[in-house]
mmCIF file of N, CA and C in Angstrom:
data_model
loop_
_atom_site.group_PDB
_atom_site.id
_atom_site.type_symbol
_atom_site.label_atom_id
_atom_site.label_comp_id
_atom_site.label_asym_id
_atom_site.label_seq_id
_atom_site.Cartn_x
_atom_site.Cartn_y
_atom_site.Cartn_z
ATOM 1 N N MET A 1 -21.987 4.948 -0.980
ATOM 2 C CA MET A 1 -20.601 4.512 -1.026
ATOM 3 C C MET A 1 -20.149 4.155 0.399
ATOM 4 N N SER A 2 -19.516 3.001 0.546
ATOM 5 C CA SER A 2 -19.036 2.563 1.855
ATOM 6 C C SER A 2 -17.724 3.252 2.201
ATOM 7 N N PHE A 3 -17.355 3.179 3.485
ATOM 8 C CA PHE A 3 -16.078 3.749 3.915
ATOM 9 C C PHE A 3 -14.915 3.057 3.209
ATOM 10 N N GLU A 4 -15.023 1.738 3.013
ATOM 11 C CA GLU A 4 -13.949 1.019 2.325
ATOM 12 C C GLU A 4 -13.776 1.528 0.898
ATOM 13 N N ASP A 5 -14.893 1.784 0.209
ATOM 14 C CA ASP A 5 -14.815 2.318 -1.151
ATOM 15 C C ASP A 5 -14.186 3.705 -1.154
ATOM 16 N N LEU A 6 -14.586 4.532 -0.192
ATOM 17 C CA LEU A 6 -14.030 5.881 -0.083
ATOM 18 C C LEU A 6 -12.523 5.805 0.160
ATOM 19 N N TYR A 7 -12.105 4.950 1.090
ATOM 20 C CA TYR A 7 -10.681 4.810 1.381
ATOM 21 C C TYR A 7 -9.920 4.293 0.167
ATOM 22 N N GLN A 8 -10.512 3.362 -0.569
ATOM 23 C CA GLN A 8 -9.884 2.844 -1.777
ATOM 24 C C GLN A 8 -9.698 3.976 -2.794
ATOM 25 N N ASP A 9 -10.722 4.827 -2.929
ATOM 26 C CA ASP A 9 -10.638 5.960 -3.856
ATOM 27 C C ASP A 9 -9.525 6.927 -3.452
ATOM 28 N N ILE A 10 -9.389 7.180 -2.154
ATOM 29 C CA ILE A 10 -8.336 8.084 -1.660
ATOM 30 C C ILE A 10 -6.958 7.498 -1.974
ATOM 31 N N LEU A 11 -6.783 6.210 -1.692
ATOM 32 C CA LEU A 11 -5.501 5.553 -1.982
ATOM 33 C C LEU A 11 -5.169 5.617 -3.471
ATOM 34 N N LEU A 12 -6.126 5.305 -4.294
ATOM 35 C CA LEU A 12 -5.878 5.325 -5.739
ATOM 36 C C LEU A 12 -5.574 6.728 -6.243
ATOM 37 N N ASP A 13 -6.250 7.722 -5.692
ATOM 38 C CA ASP A 13 -5.992 9.097 -6.093
ATOM 39 C C ASP A 13 -4.552 9.503 -5.756
ATOM 40 N N HIS A 14 -4.098 9.173 -4.552
ATOM 41 C CA HIS A 14 -2.722 9.507 -4.152
ATOM 42 C C HIS A 14 -1.695 8.706 -4.958
ATOM 43 N N TYR A 15 -2.064 7.493 -5.362
ATOM 44 C CA TYR A 15 -1.153 6.687 -6.162
ATOM 45 C C TYR A 15 -1.043 7.231 -7.590
ATOM 46 N N LYS A 16 -2.176 7.537 -8.169
ATOM 47 C CA LYS A 16 -2.194 8.003 -9.562
ATOM 48 C C LYS A 16 -1.736 9.450 -9.707
ATOM 49 N N GLN A 17 -1.992 10.269 -8.688
ATOM 50 C CA GLN A 17 -1.616 11.687 -8.713
ATOM 51 C C GLN A 17 -0.907 12.047 -7.401
ATOM 52 N N PRO A 18 0.293 11.494 -7.198
ATOM 53 C CA PRO A 18 0.984 11.718 -5.927
ATOM 54 C C PRO A 18 1.297 13.197 -5.696
ATOM 55 N N ARG A 19 1.048 13.634 -4.487
ATOM 56 C CA ARG A 19 1.349 15.008 -4.087
ATOM 57 C C ARG A 19 2.829 15.120 -3.774
ATOM 58 N N ASN A 20 3.398 16.238 -4.130
ATOM 59 C CA ASN A 20 4.789 16.559 -3.796
ATOM 60 C C ASN A 20 5.797 15.556 -4.350
ATOM 61 N N ALA A 21 5.467 14.933 -5.471
ATOM 62 C CA ALA A 21 6.408 14.017 -6.107
ATOM 63 C C ALA A 21 7.497 14.835 -6.796
ATOM 64 N N GLY A 22 8.724 14.392 -6.639
ATOM 65 C CA GLY A 22 9.847 15.053 -7.286
ATOM 66 C C GLY A 22 10.846 15.605 -6.291
ATOM 67 N N GLN A 23 11.915 16.143 -6.832
ATOM 68 C CA GLN A 23 12.957 16.725 -5.993
ATOM 69 C C GLN A 23 12.469 18.031 -5.373
ATOM 70 N N VAL A 24 13.141 18.433 -4.321
ATOM 71 C CA VAL A 24 12.840 19.688 -3.638
ATOM 72 C C VAL A 24 14.002 20.640 -3.877
ATOM 73 N N SER A 25 13.717 21.761 -4.493
ATOM 74 C CA SER A 25 14.751 22.764 -4.745
ATOM 75 C C SER A 25 15.326 23.258 -3.425
ATOM 76 N N GLY A 26 16.645 23.220 -3.311
ATOM 77 C CA GLY A 26 17.305 23.684 -2.094
ATOM 78 C C GLY A 26 17.168 22.739 -0.918
ATOM 79 N N ALA A 27 16.904 21.457 -1.198
ATOM 80 C CA ALA A 27 16.735 20.477 -0.113
ATOM 81 C C ALA A 27 17.944 20.506 0.827
ATOM 82 N N THR A 28 17.671 20.466 2.118
ATOM 83 C CA THR A 28 18.743 20.436 3.112
ATOM 84 C C THR A 28 19.129 19.004 3.470
ATOM 85 N N CYS A 29 18.286 18.040 3.077
ATOM 86 C CA CYS A 29 18.606 16.637 3.309
ATOM 87 C C CYS A 29 17.796 15.753 2.364
ATOM 88 N N SER A 30 18.374 14.615 2.038
ATOM 89 C CA SER A 30 17.720 13.607 1.204
ATOM 90 C C SER A 30 18.185 12.247 1.694
ATOM 91 N N ILE A 31 17.256 11.315 1.789
ATOM 92 C CA ILE A 31 17.614 9.953 2.187
ATOM 93 C C ILE A 31 16.894 8.973 1.269
ATOM 94 N N HIS A 32 17.649 7.987 0.813
ATOM 95 C CA HIS A 32 17.106 6.915 -0.022
ATOM 96 C C HIS A 32 16.870 5.698 0.862
ATOM 97 N N ASP A 33 15.767 4.992 0.618
ATOM 98 C CA ASP A 33 15.489 3.755 1.346
ATOM 99 C C ASP A 33 14.720 2.820 0.423
ATOM 100 N N HIS A 34 14.675 1.561 0.790
ATOM 101 C CA HIS A 34 13.954 0.598 -0.032
ATOM 102 C C HIS A 34 13.369 -0.503 0.839
ATOM 103 N N ASN A 35 12.402 -1.185 0.274
ATOM 104 C CA ASN A 35 11.755 -2.314 0.924
ATOM 105 C C ASN A 35 12.054 -3.541 0.058
ATOM 106 N N PRO A 36 13.028 -4.351 0.441
ATOM 107 C CA PRO A 36 13.416 -5.482 -0.403
ATOM 108 C C PRO A 36 12.317 -6.531 -0.560
ATOM 109 N N LEU A 37 11.369 -6.583 0.363
ATOM 110 C CA LEU A 37 10.300 -7.574 0.267
ATOM 111 C C LEU A 37 9.355 -7.288 -0.894
ATOM 112 N N CYS A 38 9.142 -6.000 -1.173
ATOM 113 C CA CYS A 38 8.162 -5.608 -2.189
ATOM 114 C C CYS A 38 8.822 -4.954 -3.406
ATOM 115 N N GLY A 39 10.043 -4.456 -3.219
ATOM 116 C CA GLY A 39 10.719 -3.765 -4.306
ATOM 117 C C GLY A 39 10.488 -2.266 -4.308
ATOM 118 N N ASP A 40 9.798 -1.754 -3.284
ATOM 119 C CA ASP A 40 9.589 -0.305 -3.181
ATOM 120 C C ASP A 40 10.940 0.376 -3.019
ATOM 121 N N ASP A 41 11.106 1.485 -3.715
ATOM 122 C CA ASP A 41 12.362 2.231 -3.713
ATOM 123 C C ASP A 41 12.011 3.714 -3.659
ATOM 124 N N ILE A 42 12.501 4.424 -2.640
ATOM 125 C CA ILE A 42 12.079 5.807 -2.455
ATOM 126 C C ILE A 42 13.226 6.671 -1.948
ATOM 127 N N THR A 43 13.233 7.901 -2.388
ATOM 128 C CA THR A 43 14.129 8.917 -1.860
ATOM 129 C C THR A 43 13.249 10.075 -1.394
ATOM 130 N N VAL A 44 13.407 10.460 -0.151
ATOM 131 C CA VAL A 44 12.654 11.584 0.406
ATOM 132 C C VAL A 44 13.598 12.776 0.483
ATOM 133 N N HIS A 45 13.118 13.936 0.059
ATOM 134 C CA HIS A 45 13.880 15.182 0.089
ATOM 135 C C HIS A 45 13.147 16.168 1.001
ATOM 136 N N MET A 46 13.917 16.888 1.821
ATOM 137 C CA MET A 46 13.322 17.889 2.704
ATOM 138 C C MET A 46 14.137 19.157 2.696
ATOM 139 N N LYS A 47 13.425 20.240 2.799
ATOM 140 C CA LYS A 47 14.057 21.535 3.024
ATOM 141 C C LYS A 47 13.535 22.027 4.367
ATOM 142 N N ILE A 48 14.444 22.033 5.332
ATOM 143 C CA ILE A 48 14.095 22.486 6.681
ATOM 144 C C ILE A 48 14.727 23.850 6.882
ATOM 145 N N THR A 49 13.889 24.818 7.198
ATOM 146 C CA THR A 49 14.347 26.187 7.391
ATOM 147 C C THR A 49 13.771 26.724 8.701
ATOM 148 N N ASP A 50 14.647 27.255 9.538
ATOM 149 C CA ASP A 50 14.220 27.858 10.808
ATOM 150 C C ASP A 50 13.310 26.937 11.618
ATOM 151 N N GLY A 51 13.685 25.654 11.690
ATOM 152 C CA GLY A 51 12.938 24.705 12.500
ATOM 153 C C GLY A 51 11.595 24.293 11.931
ATOM 154 N N LYS A 52 11.412 24.506 10.627
ATOM 155 C CA LYS A 52 10.136 24.183 9.977
ATOM 156 C C LYS A 52 10.396 23.352 8.718
ATOM 157 N N VAL A 53 9.526 22.373 8.480
ATOM 158 C CA VAL A 53 9.598 21.587 7.256
ATOM 159 C C VAL A 53 8.975 22.451 6.161
ATOM 160 N N GLU A 54 9.840 23.212 5.510
ATOM 161 C CA GLU A 54 9.357 24.149 4.496
ATOM 162 C C GLU A 54 8.808 23.412 3.277
ATOM 163 N N ARG A 55 9.556 22.400 2.808
ATOM 164 C CA ARG A 55 9.126 21.605 1.656
ATOM 165 C C ARG A 55 9.571 20.168 1.875
ATOM 166 N N VAL A 56 8.750 19.246 1.412
ATOM 167 C CA VAL A 56 9.107 17.826 1.436
ATOM 168 C C VAL A 56 8.565 17.203 0.154
ATOM 169 N N GLY A 57 9.379 16.348 -0.437
ATOM 170 C CA GLY A 57 8.977 15.662 -1.659
ATOM 171 C C GLY A 57 9.603 14.281 -1.695
ATOM 172 N N PHE A 58 9.234 13.510 -2.707
ATOM 173 C CA PHE A 58 9.792 12.165 -2.817
ATOM 174 C C PHE A 58 9.883 11.756 -4.275
ATOM 175 N N GLU A 59 10.787 10.825 -4.515
ATOM 176 C CA GLU A 59 10.953 10.216 -5.829
ATOM 177 C C GLU A 59 11.074 8.721 -5.611
ATOM 178 N N GLY A 60 10.667 7.966 -6.588
ATOM 179 C CA GLY A 60 10.850 6.534 -6.495
ATOM 180 C C GLY A 60 9.793 5.764 -7.230
ATOM 181 N N LYS A 61 9.852 4.469 -7.012
ATOM 182 C CA LYS A 61 8.864 3.587 -7.614
ATOM 183 C C LYS A 61 8.457 2.570 -6.560
ATOM 184 N N GLY A 62 7.252 2.106 -6.700
ATOM 185 C CA GLY A 62 6.787 1.126 -5.738
ATOM 186 C C GLY A 62 5.336 0.776 -5.967
ATOM 187 N N CYS A 63 4.819 -0.012 -5.074
ATOM 188 C CA CYS A 63 3.426 -0.432 -5.158
ATOM 189 C C CYS A 63 2.509 0.747 -4.839
ATOM 190 N N ALA A 64 1.238 0.561 -5.082
ATOM 191 C CA ALA A 64 0.257 1.627 -4.860
ATOM 192 C C ALA A 64 0.256 2.094 -3.404
ATOM 193 N N ILE A 65 0.377 1.174 -2.476
ATOM 194 C CA ILE A 65 0.357 1.544 -1.054
ATOM 195 C C ILE A 65 1.559 2.408 -0.714
ATOM 196 N N SER A 66 2.732 2.038 -1.189
ATOM 197 C CA SER A 66 3.954 2.780 -0.899
ATOM 198 C C SER A 66 3.901 4.195 -1.458
ATOM 199 N N ILE A 67 3.500 4.339 -2.712
ATOM 200 C CA ILE A 67 3.459 5.655 -3.351
ATOM 201 C C ILE A 67 2.363 6.514 -2.721
ATOM 202 N N ALA A 68 1.187 5.941 -2.494
ATOM 203 C CA ALA A 68 0.088 6.694 -1.878
ATOM 204 C C ALA A 68 0.472 7.156 -0.477
ATOM 205 N N SER A 69 1.116 6.283 0.279
ATOM 206 C CA SER A 69 1.511 6.634 1.638
ATOM 207 C C SER A 69 2.559 7.744 1.639
ATOM 208 N N ALA A 70 3.509 7.684 0.705
ATOM 209 C CA ALA A 70 4.520 8.746 0.603
ATOM 210 C C ALA A 70 3.857 10.084 0.279
ATOM 211 N N SER A 71 2.892 10.051 -0.604
ATOM 212 C CA SER A 71 2.154 11.258 -0.961
ATOM 213 C C SER A 71 1.436 11.828 0.263
ATOM 214 N N MET A 72 0.788 10.956 1.021
ATOM 215 C CA MET A 72 0.073 11.387 2.229
ATOM 216 C C MET A 72 1.033 11.924 3.280
ATOM 217 N N MET A 73 2.192 11.275 3.408
ATOM 218 C CA MET A 73 3.183 11.725 4.386
ATOM 219 C C MET A 73 3.623 13.152 4.067
ATOM 220 N N THR A 74 3.881 13.438 2.795
ATOM 221 C CA THR A 74 4.335 14.789 2.446
ATOM 222 C C THR A 74 3.260 15.820 2.761
ATOM 223 N N ASP A 75 2.003 15.487 2.462
ATOM 224 C CA ASP A 75 0.904 16.395 2.794
ATOM 225 C C ASP A 75 0.801 16.604 4.305
ATOM 226 N N GLN A 76 1.038 15.540 5.049
ATOM 227 C CA GLN A 76 0.855 15.584 6.506
ATOM 228 C C GLN A 76 1.877 16.486 7.196
ATOM 229 N N ILE A 77 3.138 16.459 6.759
ATOM 230 C CA ILE A 77 4.165 17.168 7.530
ATOM 231 C C ILE A 77 4.657 18.460 6.905
ATOM 232 N N GLN A 78 4.375 18.676 5.628
ATOM 233 C CA GLN A 78 4.879 19.885 4.969
ATOM 234 C C GLN A 78 4.315 21.147 5.611
ATOM 235 N N GLY A 79 5.210 22.094 5.866
ATOM 236 C CA GLY A 79 4.818 23.379 6.425
ATOM 237 C C GLY A 79 4.718 23.403 7.943
ATOM 238 N N LYS A 80 5.009 22.286 8.582
ATOM 239 C CA LYS A 80 4.873 22.210 10.038
ATOM 240 C C LYS A 80 6.228 22.354 10.725
ATOM 241 N N PRO A 81 6.213 22.844 11.967
ATOM 242 C CA PRO A 81 7.454 22.865 12.738
ATOM 243 C C PRO A 81 8.010 21.439 12.869
ATOM 244 N N VAL A 82 9.316 21.318 12.908
ATOM 245 C CA VAL A 82 9.960 20.007 12.963
ATOM 246 C C VAL A 82 9.435 19.184 14.135
ATOM 247 N N ASP A 83 9.257 19.778 15.320
ATOM 248 C CA ASP A 83 8.792 19.002 16.470
ATOM 249 C C ASP A 83 7.376 18.465 16.259
ATOM 250 N N VAL A 84 6.521 19.218 15.590
ATOM 251 C CA VAL A 84 5.164 18.756 15.282
ATOM 252 C C VAL A 84 5.231 17.645 14.233
ATOM 253 N N ALA A 85 6.038 17.842 13.203
ATOM 254 C CA ALA A 85 6.195 16.825 12.158
ATOM 255 C C ALA A 85 6.720 15.519 12.755
ATOM 256 N N LYS A 86 7.706 15.603 13.655
ATOM 257 C CA LYS A 86 8.238 14.404 14.317
ATOM 258 C C LYS A 86 7.133 13.663 15.050
ATOM 259 N N GLN A 87 6.325 14.409 15.798
ATOM 260 C CA GLN A 87 5.252 13.795 16.575
ATOM 261 C C GLN A 87 4.231 13.127 15.666
ATOM 262 N N GLU A 88 3.900 13.775 14.566
ATOM 263 C CA GLU A 88 2.913 13.186 13.657
ATOM 264 C C GLU A 88 3.458 11.931 12.989
ATOM 265 N N VAL A 89 4.731 11.934 12.637
ATOM 266 C CA VAL A 89 5.340 10.733 12.055
ATOM 267 C C VAL A 89 5.334 9.604 13.091
ATOM 268 N N GLU A 90 5.741 9.903 14.309
ATOM 269 C CA GLU A 90 5.739 8.887 15.380
ATOM 270 C C GLU A 90 4.339 8.340 15.620
ATOM 271 N N THR A 91 3.348 9.222 15.616
ATOM 272 C CA THR A 91 1.965 8.801 15.836
ATOM 273 C C THR A 91 1.503 7.873 14.720
ATOM 274 N N PHE A 92 1.777 8.247 13.471
ATOM 275 C CA PHE A 92 1.395 7.385 12.345
ATOM 276 C C PHE A 92 2.033 6.004 12.492
ATOM 277 N N LEU A 93 3.324 5.968 12.801
ATOM 278 C CA LEU A 93 4.015 4.682 12.930
ATOM 279 C C LEU A 93 3.434 3.861 14.081
ATOM 280 N N ALA A 94 3.079 4.513 15.185
ATOM 281 C CA ALA A 94 2.453 3.810 16.311
ATOM 282 C C ALA A 94 1.092 3.241 15.901
ATOM 283 N N ILE A 95 0.345 3.991 15.123
ATOM 284 C CA ILE A 95 -0.948 3.504 14.634
ATOM 285 C C ILE A 95 -0.751 2.268 13.770
ATOM 286 N N MET A 96 0.241 2.305 12.899
ATOM 287 C CA MET A 96 0.481 1.168 12.025
ATOM 288 C C MET A 96 0.976 -0.059 12.798
ATOM 289 N N ARG A 97 1.552 0.164 13.996
ATOM 290 C CA ARG A 97 1.975 -0.954 14.861
ATOM 291 C C ARG A 97 0.839 -1.397 15.785
ATOM 292 N N ASP A 98 -0.347 -0.804 15.628
ATOM 293 C CA ASP A 98 -1.518 -1.081 16.476
ATOM 294 C C ASP A 98 -1.317 -0.647 17.924
ATOM 295 N N GLU A 99 -0.489 0.362 18.140
ATOM 296 C CA GLU A 99 -0.277 0.912 19.477
ATOM 297 C C GLU A 99 -1.147 2.141 19.713
ATOM 298 N N ASP A 100 -1.857 2.567 18.699
ATOM 299 C CA ASP A 100 -2.728 3.740 18.763
ATOM 300 C C ASP A 100 -3.778 3.546 17.678
ATOM 301 N N SER A 101 -4.638 4.535 17.495
ATOM 302 C CA SER A 101 -5.715 4.410 16.519
ATOM 303 C C SER A 101 -5.947 5.743 15.817
ATOM 304 N N PHE A 102 -6.302 5.676 14.546
ATOM 305 C CA PHE A 102 -6.653 6.890 13.826
ATOM 306 C C PHE A 102 -7.844 7.581 14.474
ATOM 307 N N ASP A 103 -8.685 6.817 15.168
ATOM 308 C CA ASP A 103 -9.850 7.399 15.848
ATOM 309 C C ASP A 103 -9.438 8.464 16.864
ATOM 310 N N ASN A 104 -8.233 8.341 17.402
ATOM 311 C CA ASN A 104 -7.733 9.293 18.395
ATOM 312 C C ASN A 104 -7.042 10.503 17.770
ATOM 313 N N HIS A 105 -6.928 10.520 16.444
ATOM 314 C CA HIS A 105 -6.127 11.547 15.773
ATOM 315 C C HIS A 105 -6.820 12.091 14.528
ATOM 316 N N PRO A 106 -7.717 13.042 14.719
ATOM 317 C CA PRO A 106 -8.431 13.607 13.567
ATOM 318 C C PRO A 106 -7.522 14.357 12.594
ATOM 319 N N GLU A 107 -6.301 14.676 13.011
ATOM 320 C CA GLU A 107 -5.371 15.379 12.123
ATOM 321 C C GLU A 107 -4.929 14.500 10.940
ATOM 322 N N PHE A 108 -5.145 13.195 11.042
ATOM 323 C CA PHE A 108 -4.800 12.283 9.953
ATOM 324 C C PHE A 108 -6.030 12.052 9.088
ATOM 325 N N GLU A 109 -6.306 12.992 8.221
ATOM 326 C CA GLU A 109 -7.509 12.890 7.403
ATOM 327 C C GLU A 109 -7.387 11.759 6.389
ATOM 328 N N GLU A 110 -6.633 11.971 5.349
ATOM 329 C CA GLU A 110 -6.546 10.978 4.282
ATOM 330 C C GLU A 110 -5.702 9.771 4.663
ATOM 331 N N ALA A 111 -4.738 9.936 5.544
ATOM 332 C CA ALA A 111 -3.902 8.807 5.955
ATOM 333 C C ALA A 111 -4.724 7.721 6.644
ATOM 334 N N THR A 112 -5.901 8.086 7.128
ATOM 335 C CA THR A 112 -6.794 7.100 7.729
ATOM 336 C C THR A 112 -7.113 5.987 6.727
ATOM 337 N N SER A 113 -7.047 6.303 5.443
ATOM 338 C CA SER A 113 -7.339 5.301 4.413
ATOM 339 C C SER A 113 -6.334 4.149 4.424
ATOM 340 N N LEU A 114 -5.217 4.311 5.102
ATOM 341 C CA LEU A 114 -4.212 3.248 5.192
ATOM 342 C C LEU A 114 -4.490 2.285 6.342
ATOM 343 N N ASN A 115 -5.548 2.541 7.093
ATOM 344 C CA ASN A 115 -5.880 1.716 8.248
ATOM 345 C C ASN A 115 -6.049 0.242 7.876
ATOM 346 N N GLY A 116 -6.650 -0.027 6.743
ATOM 347 C CA GLY A 116 -6.870 -1.409 6.312
ATOM 348 C C GLY A 116 -5.593 -2.172 6.016
ATOM 349 N N VAL A 117 -4.507 -1.453 5.767
ATOM 350 C CA VAL A 117 -3.225 -2.100 5.461
ATOM 351 C C VAL A 117 -2.744 -2.919 6.661
ATOM 352 N N LYS A 118 -3.122 -2.502 7.859
ATOM 353 C CA LYS A 118 -2.683 -3.226 9.058
ATOM 354 C C LYS A 118 -3.132 -4.682 9.040
ATOM 355 N N LYS A 119 -4.207 -4.978 8.316
ATOM 356 C CA LYS A 119 -4.699 -6.358 8.212
ATOM 357 C C LYS A 119 -3.801 -7.195 7.302
ATOM 358 N N LEU A 120 -3.028 -6.520 6.476
ATOM 359 C CA LEU A 120 -2.130 -7.197 5.527
ATOM 360 C C LEU A 120 -0.697 -7.000 6.016
ATOM 361 N N HIS A 121 -0.293 -7.799 6.964
ATOM 362 C CA HIS A 121 0.985 -7.590 7.658
ATOM 363 C C HIS A 121 2.170 -7.412 6.715
ATOM 364 N N ALA A 122 2.184 -8.112 5.617
ATOM 365 C CA ALA A 122 3.303 -7.989 4.679
ATOM 366 C C ALA A 122 3.338 -6.618 4.012
ATOM 367 N N ARG A 123 2.231 -5.887 4.018
ATOM 368 C CA ARG A 123 2.161 -4.601 3.344
ATOM 369 C C ARG A 123 2.410 -3.407 4.274
ATOM 370 N N ILE A 124 2.524 -3.657 5.568
ATOM 371 C CA ILE A 124 2.772 -2.561 6.515
ATOM 372 C C ILE A 124 4.078 -1.857 6.171
ATOM 373 N N LYS A 125 5.100 -2.613 5.779
ATOM 374 C CA LYS A 125 6.381 -1.986 5.405
ATOM 375 C C LYS A 125 6.220 -1.076 4.198
ATOM 376 N N CYS A 126 5.307 -1.417 3.306
ATOM 377 C CA CYS A 126 5.033 -0.564 2.146
ATOM 378 C C CYS A 126 4.478 0.779 2.612
ATOM 379 N N ALA A 127 3.553 0.723 3.553
ATOM 380 C CA ALA A 127 2.895 1.934 4.047
ATOM 381 C C ALA A 127 3.811 2.789 4.914
ATOM 382 N N THR A 128 4.775 2.169 5.575
ATOM 383 C CA THR A 128 5.608 2.915 6.528
ATOM 384 C C THR A 128 6.976 3.318 5.977
ATOM 385 N N LEU A 129 7.331 2.873 4.791
ATOM 386 C CA LEU A 129 8.664 3.150 4.242
ATOM 387 C C LEU A 129 8.986 4.642 4.228
ATOM 388 N N SER A 130 8.148 5.441 3.630
ATOM 389 C CA SER A 130 8.433 6.884 3.533
ATOM 390 C C SER A 130 8.364 7.558 4.902
ATOM 391 N N TRP A 131 7.482 7.096 5.763
ATOM 392 C CA TRP A 131 7.349 7.690 7.097
ATOM 393 C C TRP A 131 8.602 7.409 7.932
ATOM 394 N N ASN A 132 9.134 6.179 7.833
ATOM 395 C CA ASN A 132 10.377 5.860 8.535
ATOM 396 C C ASN A 132 11.548 6.667 7.980
ATOM 397 N N THR A 133 11.543 6.892 6.676
ATOM 398 C CA THR A 133 12.595 7.704 6.064
ATOM 399 C C THR A 133 12.492 9.142 6.551
ATOM 400 N N ALA A 134 11.282 9.678 6.610
ATOM 401 C CA ALA A 134 11.075 11.038 7.123
ATOM 402 C C ALA A 134 11.502 11.126 8.587
ATOM 403 N N LYS A 135 11.221 10.092 9.357
ATOM 404 C CA LYS A 135 11.616 10.067 10.769
ATOM 405 C C LYS A 135 13.134 10.215 10.908
ATOM 406 N N LYS A 136 13.873 9.483 10.095
ATOM 407 C CA LYS A 136 15.334 9.580 10.122
ATOM 408 C C LYS A 136 15.774 11.021 9.855
ATOM 409 N N MET A 137 15.178 11.625 8.844
ATOM 410 C CA MET A 137 15.562 12.983 8.449
ATOM 411 C C MET A 137 15.228 13.989 9.549
ATOM 412 N N LEU A 138 14.050 13.864 10.125
ATOM 413 C CA LEU A 138 13.624 14.798 11.175
ATOM 414 C C LEU A 138 14.455 14.650 12.430
ATOM 415 N N ASN A 139 15.050 13.470 12.604
ATOM 416 C CA ASN A 139 15.930 13.231 13.753
ATOM 417 C C ASN A 139 17.382 13.555 13.443
ATOM 418 N N GLY A 140 17.621 14.131 12.267
ATOM 419 C CA GLY A 140 18.961 14.595 11.920
ATOM 420 C C GLY A 140 19.875 13.545 11.316
ATOM 421 N N GLU A 141 19.329 12.356 11.007
ATOM 422 C CA GLU A 141 20.161 11.324 10.384
ATOM 423 C C GLU A 141 20.394 11.691 8.926
ATOM 424 N N THR A 142 21.483 11.181 8.407
ATOM 425 C CA THR A 142 21.787 11.355 6.986
ATOM 426 C C THR A 142 21.973 9.980 6.389
ATOM 427 N N GLU A 143 21.975 9.932 5.084
ATOM 428 C CA GLU A 143 22.108 8.664 4.400
ATOM 429 C C GLU A 143 23.420 8.026 4.783
#
């Protein structure tokens, strides 16, 4: 099996069985966002307690890339201190802008499967929608 096939399998798995899909009980913040180019529509919910992302989830509809990326984002930042989660979100966004590389960040296990999206410029917004929404929340923005 090639790396491309493996990455495709990871994306499809996150799309078909998204992690942390749904509302978060006791969420301290929720932000809705959308991508008008593709029709992706997402609401991210977070429960931040004592400076830690205790729980993060999402609801919405969208293309496979958008849903898979949201699933990966929740796995990536859940349970981490807010400052670590902020840094990881910033790093992912920098990678998607080609300012960094997944090769430099082994902490991005499954999110590495989104690397090929960078070749499809119109789809980068699909991959970054939930991450940008999480960034707003971690920076204290509200809807």
